[in-house]
CSV table of C-alpha atoms in Angstrom, one decimal:
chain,number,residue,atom,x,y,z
A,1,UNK,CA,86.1,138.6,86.4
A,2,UNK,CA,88.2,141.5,85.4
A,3,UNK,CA,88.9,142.4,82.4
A,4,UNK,CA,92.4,142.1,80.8
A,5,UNK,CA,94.9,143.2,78.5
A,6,UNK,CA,97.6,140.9,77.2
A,7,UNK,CA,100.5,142.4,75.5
A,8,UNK,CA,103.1,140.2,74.2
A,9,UNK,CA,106.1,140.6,71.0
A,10,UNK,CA,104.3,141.8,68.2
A,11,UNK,CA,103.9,138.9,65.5
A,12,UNK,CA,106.5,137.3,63.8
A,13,UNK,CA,107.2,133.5,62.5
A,14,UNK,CA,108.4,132.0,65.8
A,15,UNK,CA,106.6,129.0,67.1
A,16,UNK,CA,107.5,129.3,70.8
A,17,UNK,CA,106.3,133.0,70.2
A,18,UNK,CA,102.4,132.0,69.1
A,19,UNK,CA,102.2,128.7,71.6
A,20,UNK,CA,102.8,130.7,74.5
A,21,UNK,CA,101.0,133.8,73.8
A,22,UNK,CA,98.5,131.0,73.4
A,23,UNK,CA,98.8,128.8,76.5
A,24,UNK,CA,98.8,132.3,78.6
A,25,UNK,CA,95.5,133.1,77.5
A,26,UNK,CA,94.0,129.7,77.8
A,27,UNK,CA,95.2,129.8,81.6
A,28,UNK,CA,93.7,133.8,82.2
A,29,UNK,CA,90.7,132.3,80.5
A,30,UNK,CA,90.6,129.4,82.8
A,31,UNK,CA,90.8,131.4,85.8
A,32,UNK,CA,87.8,133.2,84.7
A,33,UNK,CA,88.9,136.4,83.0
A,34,UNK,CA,87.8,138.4,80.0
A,35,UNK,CA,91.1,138.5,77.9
A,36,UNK,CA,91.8,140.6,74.9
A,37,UNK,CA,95.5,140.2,73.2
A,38,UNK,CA,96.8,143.6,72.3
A,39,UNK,CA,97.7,143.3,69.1
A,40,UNK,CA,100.8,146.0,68.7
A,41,UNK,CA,103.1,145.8,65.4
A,42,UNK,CA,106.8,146.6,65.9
A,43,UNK,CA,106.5,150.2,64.9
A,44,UNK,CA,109.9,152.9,65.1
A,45,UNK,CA,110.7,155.7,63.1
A,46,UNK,CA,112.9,153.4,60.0
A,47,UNK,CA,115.7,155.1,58.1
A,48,UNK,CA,115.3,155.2,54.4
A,49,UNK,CA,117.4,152.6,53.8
A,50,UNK,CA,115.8,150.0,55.9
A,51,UNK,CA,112.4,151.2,54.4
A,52,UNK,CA,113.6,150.9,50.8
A,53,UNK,CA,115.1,147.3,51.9
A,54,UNK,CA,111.9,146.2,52.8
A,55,UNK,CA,110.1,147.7,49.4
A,56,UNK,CA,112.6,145.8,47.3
A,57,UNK,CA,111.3,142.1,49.5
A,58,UNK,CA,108.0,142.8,49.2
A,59,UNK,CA,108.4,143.7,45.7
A,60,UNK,CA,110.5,140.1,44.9
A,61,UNK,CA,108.0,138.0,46.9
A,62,UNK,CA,105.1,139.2,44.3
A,63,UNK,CA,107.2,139.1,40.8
A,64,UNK,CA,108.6,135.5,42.4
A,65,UNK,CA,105.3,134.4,43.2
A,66,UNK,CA,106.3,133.1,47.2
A,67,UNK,CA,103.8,133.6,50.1
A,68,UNK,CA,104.6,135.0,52.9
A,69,UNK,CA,106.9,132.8,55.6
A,70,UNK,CA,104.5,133.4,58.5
A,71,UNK,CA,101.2,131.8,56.3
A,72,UNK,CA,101.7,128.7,58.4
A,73,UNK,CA,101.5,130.3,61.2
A,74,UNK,CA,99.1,133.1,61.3
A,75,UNK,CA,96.2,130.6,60.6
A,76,UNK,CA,96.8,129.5,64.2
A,77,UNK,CA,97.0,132.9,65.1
A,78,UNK,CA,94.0,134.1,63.8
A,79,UNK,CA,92.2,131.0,65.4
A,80,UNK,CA,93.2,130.9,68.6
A,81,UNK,CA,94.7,134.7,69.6
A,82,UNK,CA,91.1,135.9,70.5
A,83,UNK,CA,89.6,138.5,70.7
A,84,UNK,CA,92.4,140.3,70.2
A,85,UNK,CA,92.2,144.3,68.8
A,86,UNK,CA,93.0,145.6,65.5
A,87,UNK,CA,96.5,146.2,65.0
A,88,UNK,CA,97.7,148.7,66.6
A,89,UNK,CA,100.3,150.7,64.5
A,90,UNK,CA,101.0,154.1,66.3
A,91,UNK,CA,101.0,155.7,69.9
A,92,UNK,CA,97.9,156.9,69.6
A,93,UNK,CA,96.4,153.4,69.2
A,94,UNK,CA,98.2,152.6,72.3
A,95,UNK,CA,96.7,155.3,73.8
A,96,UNK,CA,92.9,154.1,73.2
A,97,UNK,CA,93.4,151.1,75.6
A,98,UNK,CA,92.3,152.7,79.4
A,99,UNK,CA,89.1,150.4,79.3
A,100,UNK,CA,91.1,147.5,81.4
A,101,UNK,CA,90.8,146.5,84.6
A,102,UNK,CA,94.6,145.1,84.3
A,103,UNK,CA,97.2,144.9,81.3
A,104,UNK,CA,99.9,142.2,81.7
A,105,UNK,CA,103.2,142.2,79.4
A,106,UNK,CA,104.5,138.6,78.5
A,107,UNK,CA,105.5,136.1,78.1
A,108,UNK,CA,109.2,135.8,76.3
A,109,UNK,CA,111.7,138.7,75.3
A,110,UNK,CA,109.5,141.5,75.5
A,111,UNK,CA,112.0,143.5,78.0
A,112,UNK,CA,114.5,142.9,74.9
A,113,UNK,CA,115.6,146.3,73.1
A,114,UNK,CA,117.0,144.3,70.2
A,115,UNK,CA,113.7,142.6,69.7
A,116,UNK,CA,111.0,145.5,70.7
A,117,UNK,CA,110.4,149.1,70.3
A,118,UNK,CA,109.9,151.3,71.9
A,119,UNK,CA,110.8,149.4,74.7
A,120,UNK,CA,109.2,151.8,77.1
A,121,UNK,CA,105.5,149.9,75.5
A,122,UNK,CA,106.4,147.1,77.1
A,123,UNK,CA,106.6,148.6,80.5
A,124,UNK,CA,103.1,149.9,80.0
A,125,UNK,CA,103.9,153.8,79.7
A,126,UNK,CA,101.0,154.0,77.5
A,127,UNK,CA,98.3,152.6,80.4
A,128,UNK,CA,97.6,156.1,81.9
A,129,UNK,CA,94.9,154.7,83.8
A,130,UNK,CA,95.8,154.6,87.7
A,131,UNK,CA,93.2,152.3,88.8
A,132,UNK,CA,94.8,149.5,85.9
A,133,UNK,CA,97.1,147.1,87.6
A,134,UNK,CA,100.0,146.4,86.3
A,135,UNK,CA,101.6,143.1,85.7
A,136,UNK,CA,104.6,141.5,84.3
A,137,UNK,CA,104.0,137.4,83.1
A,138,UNK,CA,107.4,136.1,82.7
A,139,UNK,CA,108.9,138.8,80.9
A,140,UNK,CA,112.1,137.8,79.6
A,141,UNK,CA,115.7,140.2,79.3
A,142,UNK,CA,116.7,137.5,76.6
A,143,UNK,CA,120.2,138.0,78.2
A,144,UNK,CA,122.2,138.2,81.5
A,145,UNK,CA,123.9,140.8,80.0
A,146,UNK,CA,122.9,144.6,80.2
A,147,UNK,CA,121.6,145.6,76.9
A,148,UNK,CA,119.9,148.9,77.8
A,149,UNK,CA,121.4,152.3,77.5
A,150,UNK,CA,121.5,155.1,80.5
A,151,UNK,CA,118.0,156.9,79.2
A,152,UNK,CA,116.5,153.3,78.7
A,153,UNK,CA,117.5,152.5,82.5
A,154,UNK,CA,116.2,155.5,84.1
A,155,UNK,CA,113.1,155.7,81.9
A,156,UNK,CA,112.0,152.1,81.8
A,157,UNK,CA,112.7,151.6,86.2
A,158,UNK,CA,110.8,154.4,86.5
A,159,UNK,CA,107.8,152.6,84.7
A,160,UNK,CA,108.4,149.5,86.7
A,161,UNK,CA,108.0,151.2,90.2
A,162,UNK,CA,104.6,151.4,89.2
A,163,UNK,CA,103.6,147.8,88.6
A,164,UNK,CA,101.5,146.1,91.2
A,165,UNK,CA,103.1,142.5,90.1
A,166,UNK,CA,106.6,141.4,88.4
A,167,UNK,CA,107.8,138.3,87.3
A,168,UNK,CA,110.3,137.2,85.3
A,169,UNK,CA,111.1,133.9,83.2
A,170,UNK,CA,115.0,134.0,84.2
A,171,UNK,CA,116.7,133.5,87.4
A,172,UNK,CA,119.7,135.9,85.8
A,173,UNK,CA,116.7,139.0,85.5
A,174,UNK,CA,116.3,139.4,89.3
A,175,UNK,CA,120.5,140.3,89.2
A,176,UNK,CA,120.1,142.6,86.1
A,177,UNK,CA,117.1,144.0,87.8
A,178,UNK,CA,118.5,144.3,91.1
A,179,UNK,CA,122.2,144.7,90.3
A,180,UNK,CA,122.8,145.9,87.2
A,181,UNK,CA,120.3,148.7,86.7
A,182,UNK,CA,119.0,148.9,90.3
A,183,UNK,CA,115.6,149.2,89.8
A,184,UNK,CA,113.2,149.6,92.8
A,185,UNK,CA,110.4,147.5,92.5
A,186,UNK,CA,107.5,145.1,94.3
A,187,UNK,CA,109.1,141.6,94.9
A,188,UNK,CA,110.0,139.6,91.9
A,189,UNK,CA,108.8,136.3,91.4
A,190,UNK,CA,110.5,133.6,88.9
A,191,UNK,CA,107.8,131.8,86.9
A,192,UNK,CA,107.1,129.4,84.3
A,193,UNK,CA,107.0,130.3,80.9
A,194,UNK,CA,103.4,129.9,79.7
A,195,UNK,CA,103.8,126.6,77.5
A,196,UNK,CA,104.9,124.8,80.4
A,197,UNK,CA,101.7,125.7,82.3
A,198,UNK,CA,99.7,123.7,80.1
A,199,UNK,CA,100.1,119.9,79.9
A,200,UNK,CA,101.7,117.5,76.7
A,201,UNK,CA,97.3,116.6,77.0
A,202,UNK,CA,96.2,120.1,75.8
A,203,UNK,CA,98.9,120.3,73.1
A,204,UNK,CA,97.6,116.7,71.7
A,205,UNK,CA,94.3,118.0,71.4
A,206,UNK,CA,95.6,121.1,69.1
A,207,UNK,CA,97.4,118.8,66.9
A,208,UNK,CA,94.4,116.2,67.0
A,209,UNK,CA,92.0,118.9,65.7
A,210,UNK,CA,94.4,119.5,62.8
A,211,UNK,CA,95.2,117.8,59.7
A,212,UNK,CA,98.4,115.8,60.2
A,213,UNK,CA,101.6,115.1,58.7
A,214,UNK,CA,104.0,112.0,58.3
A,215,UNK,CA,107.6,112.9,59.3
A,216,UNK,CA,110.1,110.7,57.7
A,217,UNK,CA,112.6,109.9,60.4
A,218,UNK,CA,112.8,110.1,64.1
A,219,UNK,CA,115.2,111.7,65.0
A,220,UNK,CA,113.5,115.7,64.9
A,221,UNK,CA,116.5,118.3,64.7
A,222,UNK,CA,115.2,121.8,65.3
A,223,UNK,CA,117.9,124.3,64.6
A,224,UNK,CA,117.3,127.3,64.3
A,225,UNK,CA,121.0,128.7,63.0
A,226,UNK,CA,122.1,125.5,61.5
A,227,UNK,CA,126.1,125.2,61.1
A,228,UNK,CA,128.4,122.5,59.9
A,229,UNK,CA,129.6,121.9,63.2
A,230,UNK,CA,125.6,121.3,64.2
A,231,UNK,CA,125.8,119.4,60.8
A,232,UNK,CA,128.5,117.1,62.3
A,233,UNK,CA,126.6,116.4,65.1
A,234,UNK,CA,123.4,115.5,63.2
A,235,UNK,CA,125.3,112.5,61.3
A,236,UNK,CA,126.7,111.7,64.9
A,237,UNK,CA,123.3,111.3,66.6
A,238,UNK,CA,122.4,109.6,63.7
A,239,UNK,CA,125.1,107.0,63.7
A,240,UNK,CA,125.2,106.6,67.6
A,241,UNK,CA,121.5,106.1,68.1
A,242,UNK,CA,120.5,104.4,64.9
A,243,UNK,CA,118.2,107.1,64.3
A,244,UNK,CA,117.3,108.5,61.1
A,245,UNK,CA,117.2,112.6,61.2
A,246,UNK,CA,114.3,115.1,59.5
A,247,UNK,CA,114.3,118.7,60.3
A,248,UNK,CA,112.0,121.8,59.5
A,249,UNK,CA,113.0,124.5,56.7
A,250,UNK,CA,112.4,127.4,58.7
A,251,UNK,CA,111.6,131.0,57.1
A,252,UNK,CA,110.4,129.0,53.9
A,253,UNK,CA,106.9,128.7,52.7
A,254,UNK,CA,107.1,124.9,53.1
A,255,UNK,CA,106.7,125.4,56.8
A,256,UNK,CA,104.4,123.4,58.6
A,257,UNK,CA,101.4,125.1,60.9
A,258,UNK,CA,101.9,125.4,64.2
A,259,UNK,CA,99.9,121.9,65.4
A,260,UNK,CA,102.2,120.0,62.9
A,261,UNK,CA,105.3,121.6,64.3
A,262,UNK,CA,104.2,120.3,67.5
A,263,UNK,CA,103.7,116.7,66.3
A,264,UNK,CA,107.0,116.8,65.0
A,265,UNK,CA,108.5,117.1,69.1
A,266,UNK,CA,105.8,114.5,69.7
A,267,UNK,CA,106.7,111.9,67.0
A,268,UNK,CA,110.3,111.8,67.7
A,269,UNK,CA,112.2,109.5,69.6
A,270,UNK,CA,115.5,111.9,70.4
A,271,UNK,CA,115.4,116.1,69.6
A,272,UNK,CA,118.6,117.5,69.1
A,273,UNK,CA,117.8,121.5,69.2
A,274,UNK,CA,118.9,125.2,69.6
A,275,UNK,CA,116.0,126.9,70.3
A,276,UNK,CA,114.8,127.6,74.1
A,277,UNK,CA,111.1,126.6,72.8
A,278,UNK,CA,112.4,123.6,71.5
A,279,UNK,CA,114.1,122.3,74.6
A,280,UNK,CA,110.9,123.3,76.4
A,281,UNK,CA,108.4,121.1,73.8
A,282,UNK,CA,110.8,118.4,74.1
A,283,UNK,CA,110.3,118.1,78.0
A,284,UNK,CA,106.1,118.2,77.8
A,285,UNK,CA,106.2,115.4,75.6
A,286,UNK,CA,108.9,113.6,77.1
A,287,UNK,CA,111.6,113.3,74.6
A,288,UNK,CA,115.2,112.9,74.8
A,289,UNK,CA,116.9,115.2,73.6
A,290,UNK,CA,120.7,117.6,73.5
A,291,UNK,CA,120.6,121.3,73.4
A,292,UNK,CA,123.1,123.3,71.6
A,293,UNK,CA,123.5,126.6,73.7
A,294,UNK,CA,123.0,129.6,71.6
A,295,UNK,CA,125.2,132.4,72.9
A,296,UNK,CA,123.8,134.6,70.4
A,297,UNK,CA,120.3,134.6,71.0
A,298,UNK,CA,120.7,134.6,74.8
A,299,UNK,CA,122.4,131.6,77.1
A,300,UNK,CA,120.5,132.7,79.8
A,301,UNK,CA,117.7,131.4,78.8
A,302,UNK,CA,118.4,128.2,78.3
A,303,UNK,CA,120.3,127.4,81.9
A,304,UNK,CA,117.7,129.0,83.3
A,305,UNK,CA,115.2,126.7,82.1
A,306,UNK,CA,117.6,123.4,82.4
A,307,UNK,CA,118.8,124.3,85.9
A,308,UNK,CA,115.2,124.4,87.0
A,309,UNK,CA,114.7,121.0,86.3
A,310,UNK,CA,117.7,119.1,87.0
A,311,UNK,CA,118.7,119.1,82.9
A,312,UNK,CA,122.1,121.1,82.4
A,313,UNK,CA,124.2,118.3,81.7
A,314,UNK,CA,122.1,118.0,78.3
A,315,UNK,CA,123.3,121.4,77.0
A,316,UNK,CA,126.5,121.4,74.7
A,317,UNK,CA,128.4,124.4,73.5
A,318,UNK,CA,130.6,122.5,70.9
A,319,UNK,CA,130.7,119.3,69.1
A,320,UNK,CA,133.8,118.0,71.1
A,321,UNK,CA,131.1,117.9,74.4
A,322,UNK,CA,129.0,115.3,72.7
A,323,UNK,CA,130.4,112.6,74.2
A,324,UNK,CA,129.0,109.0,74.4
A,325,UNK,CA,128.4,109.4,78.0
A,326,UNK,CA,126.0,112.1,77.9
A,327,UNK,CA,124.1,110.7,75.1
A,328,UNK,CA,123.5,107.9,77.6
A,329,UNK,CA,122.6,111.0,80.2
A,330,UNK,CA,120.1,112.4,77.6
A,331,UNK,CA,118.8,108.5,76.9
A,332,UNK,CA,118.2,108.0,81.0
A,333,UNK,CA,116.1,111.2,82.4
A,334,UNK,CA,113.8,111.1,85.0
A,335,UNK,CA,110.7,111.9,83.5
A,336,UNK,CA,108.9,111.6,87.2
A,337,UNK,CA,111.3,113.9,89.0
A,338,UNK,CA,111.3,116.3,85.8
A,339,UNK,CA,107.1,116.1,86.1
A,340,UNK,CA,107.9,117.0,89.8
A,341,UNK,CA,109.5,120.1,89.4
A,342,UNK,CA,107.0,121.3,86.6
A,343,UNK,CA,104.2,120.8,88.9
A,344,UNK,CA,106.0,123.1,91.8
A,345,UNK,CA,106.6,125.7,89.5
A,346,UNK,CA,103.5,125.6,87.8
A,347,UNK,CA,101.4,125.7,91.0
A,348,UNK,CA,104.0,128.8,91.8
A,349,UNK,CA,103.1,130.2,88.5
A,350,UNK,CA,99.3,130.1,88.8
A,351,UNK,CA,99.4,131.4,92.5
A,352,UNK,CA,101.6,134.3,91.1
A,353,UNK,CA,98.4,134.8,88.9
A,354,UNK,CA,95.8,134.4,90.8
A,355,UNK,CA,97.5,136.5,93.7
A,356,UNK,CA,98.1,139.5,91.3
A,357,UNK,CA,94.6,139.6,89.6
A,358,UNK,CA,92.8,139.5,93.2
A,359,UNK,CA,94.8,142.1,95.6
């Protein structure tokens, strides 16, 4: 048993973030380690604007009387992140952690700059511990494009020479990595992100353990940036499949909790989505479903993930692609071949695991 650090993005209100910070502990726990989630805020020096910004929200939120956006979340946090440390707010607290045997960073856009800072944390400069192996879990770019500047290049490949294990959740990271900044590392190995190392089993146990909802439709659109033009194709799917559409009201407080987010993708007979999680929740439990690719947040991603299993031809990048024909395409997947190709990756995922926790 060894014991293990897990540092992942620092909290925030995404599902997909929680489920597989989640679903990667429950697999280094099943494998028999002693796992502790790092528990590391976003913390940068902030101008005085930004800091005056946020003083004027928090002061809002109290006169207006509404909770926080992430109080449907954090319950699941707080009940299955654990042990996890305190939060860790400074260097310094980063600087406490040389009691692990290994630390792995992961899974989803940790290697981001837009989405974490410093960005040298998440190459582990703060581990100063030589006998601590070092490990990357499906650490994501977010992006096939290069994001980092010329002193984030050099510092951050210098910190990855010194991993004993690396790998990635994108096909397009090995070019960036290779390519683009020419890093020197060990071999990289494409994996699984974590929710898909679980089965749709373990996620119907969370949301049998929890206090359900009724949806009212079922036809589940996830959008995360919703638009007219993903309004157009809402009424569309609704009048092609004879569905009847219900959605989430993200970054309100009527969100649900995690599980009942979940048995939304579960209750539904068609998703139509623009969120990488989503697509991914969609395939464990089965679901039809049309994926509007989100340039902004990262393309990669997404064909990544679909060209893994057989499922580009379900992504869209405008209303005009949503034809009739590949509603029928989205209506006729081959759930067995699908299952197929998760269980080859997953075993390729595990062994990654296993092989870079025992050398």
């Amino acid at each position: 048993m060894m014991k293990i650090g897990l540092l992942s993005l620092h909290k925030n209100t995404n599902y997909g973030w929680v489920l597989q910070c989640y679903a990667l502990l429950s697999i280094l726990k099943s494998l028999g380690h002693d796992v502790t989630y790092i528990d590391k805020v976003d913390f940068v020096e902030k101008k005085k604007k930004v800091i005056i910004k946020s003083q004027i929200k928090t002061f809002l939120r109290l006169i207006l009387g509404k909770k926080k956006v992430n109080s449907n979340i954090n319950p699941f946090f707080l009940k299955y992140i654990t042990p996890r440390t305190s939060e860790i707010r400074s260097v310094k607290g980063l600087d406490k952690l040389q009691h692990f045997d290994a630390v792995i960073v992961g899974s989803d856009q940790v290697w981001r700059p837009l989405y974490v800072h410093p960005i040298e944390n998440y190459y582990l400069d703060f581990v100063k511990n030589s006998a601590c192996k070092k490990i990357s879990y499906a650490a994501s770019f977010g992006t096939d494009k290069a994001e980092y500047s010329a002193s984030e290049i050099q510092i951050c490949g210098n910190l990855l020479k010194l991993f004993h294990a690396v790998s990635i959740r994108e096909s397009s990271a090995i070019g960036l990595i290779r390519d683009v900044y020419r890093w020197q590392t060990v071999p990289l190995v494409h994996v699984l992100d974590p929710t898909l190392l679980l089965c749709q089993a373990d996620y119907d146990k969370l949301i049998g353990d929890s206090d359900s909802v009724a949806f009212n439709g079922n036809l589940f659109c996830y959008l995360l940036d919703m638009t007219s033009e993903k309004g157009s194709i809402v009424r569309k799917l609704e009048s092609d499949l004879q569905k009847k559409a219900y959605s989430i009201q993200l970054n309100t407080s009527t969100m649900p909790n995690v599980e009942n987010w979940l048995k939304a993708f579960k209750d539904a007979d068609f998703v139509f989505t623009d969120s990488y999680h989503g697509c991914i929740f969609s395939i464990i439990f089965r679901k039809p479903f049309i994926v509007m690719g989100n340039r902004s947040r990262g393309l990669a991603r997404f064909t990544s993930l679909l060209e893994m299993f057989g499922l580009m031809d379900l992504m869209i990048e405008s209303s005009q692609e949503l034809t009739s024909t590949r509603i029928d395409r989205c209506l006729s997947i081959d759930w067995i071949e699908v299952e197929e190709c998760i269980n080859k990756f997953r075993g390729r995922s595990i062994s990654f695991l296993k092989n870079a926790l025992s050398k």
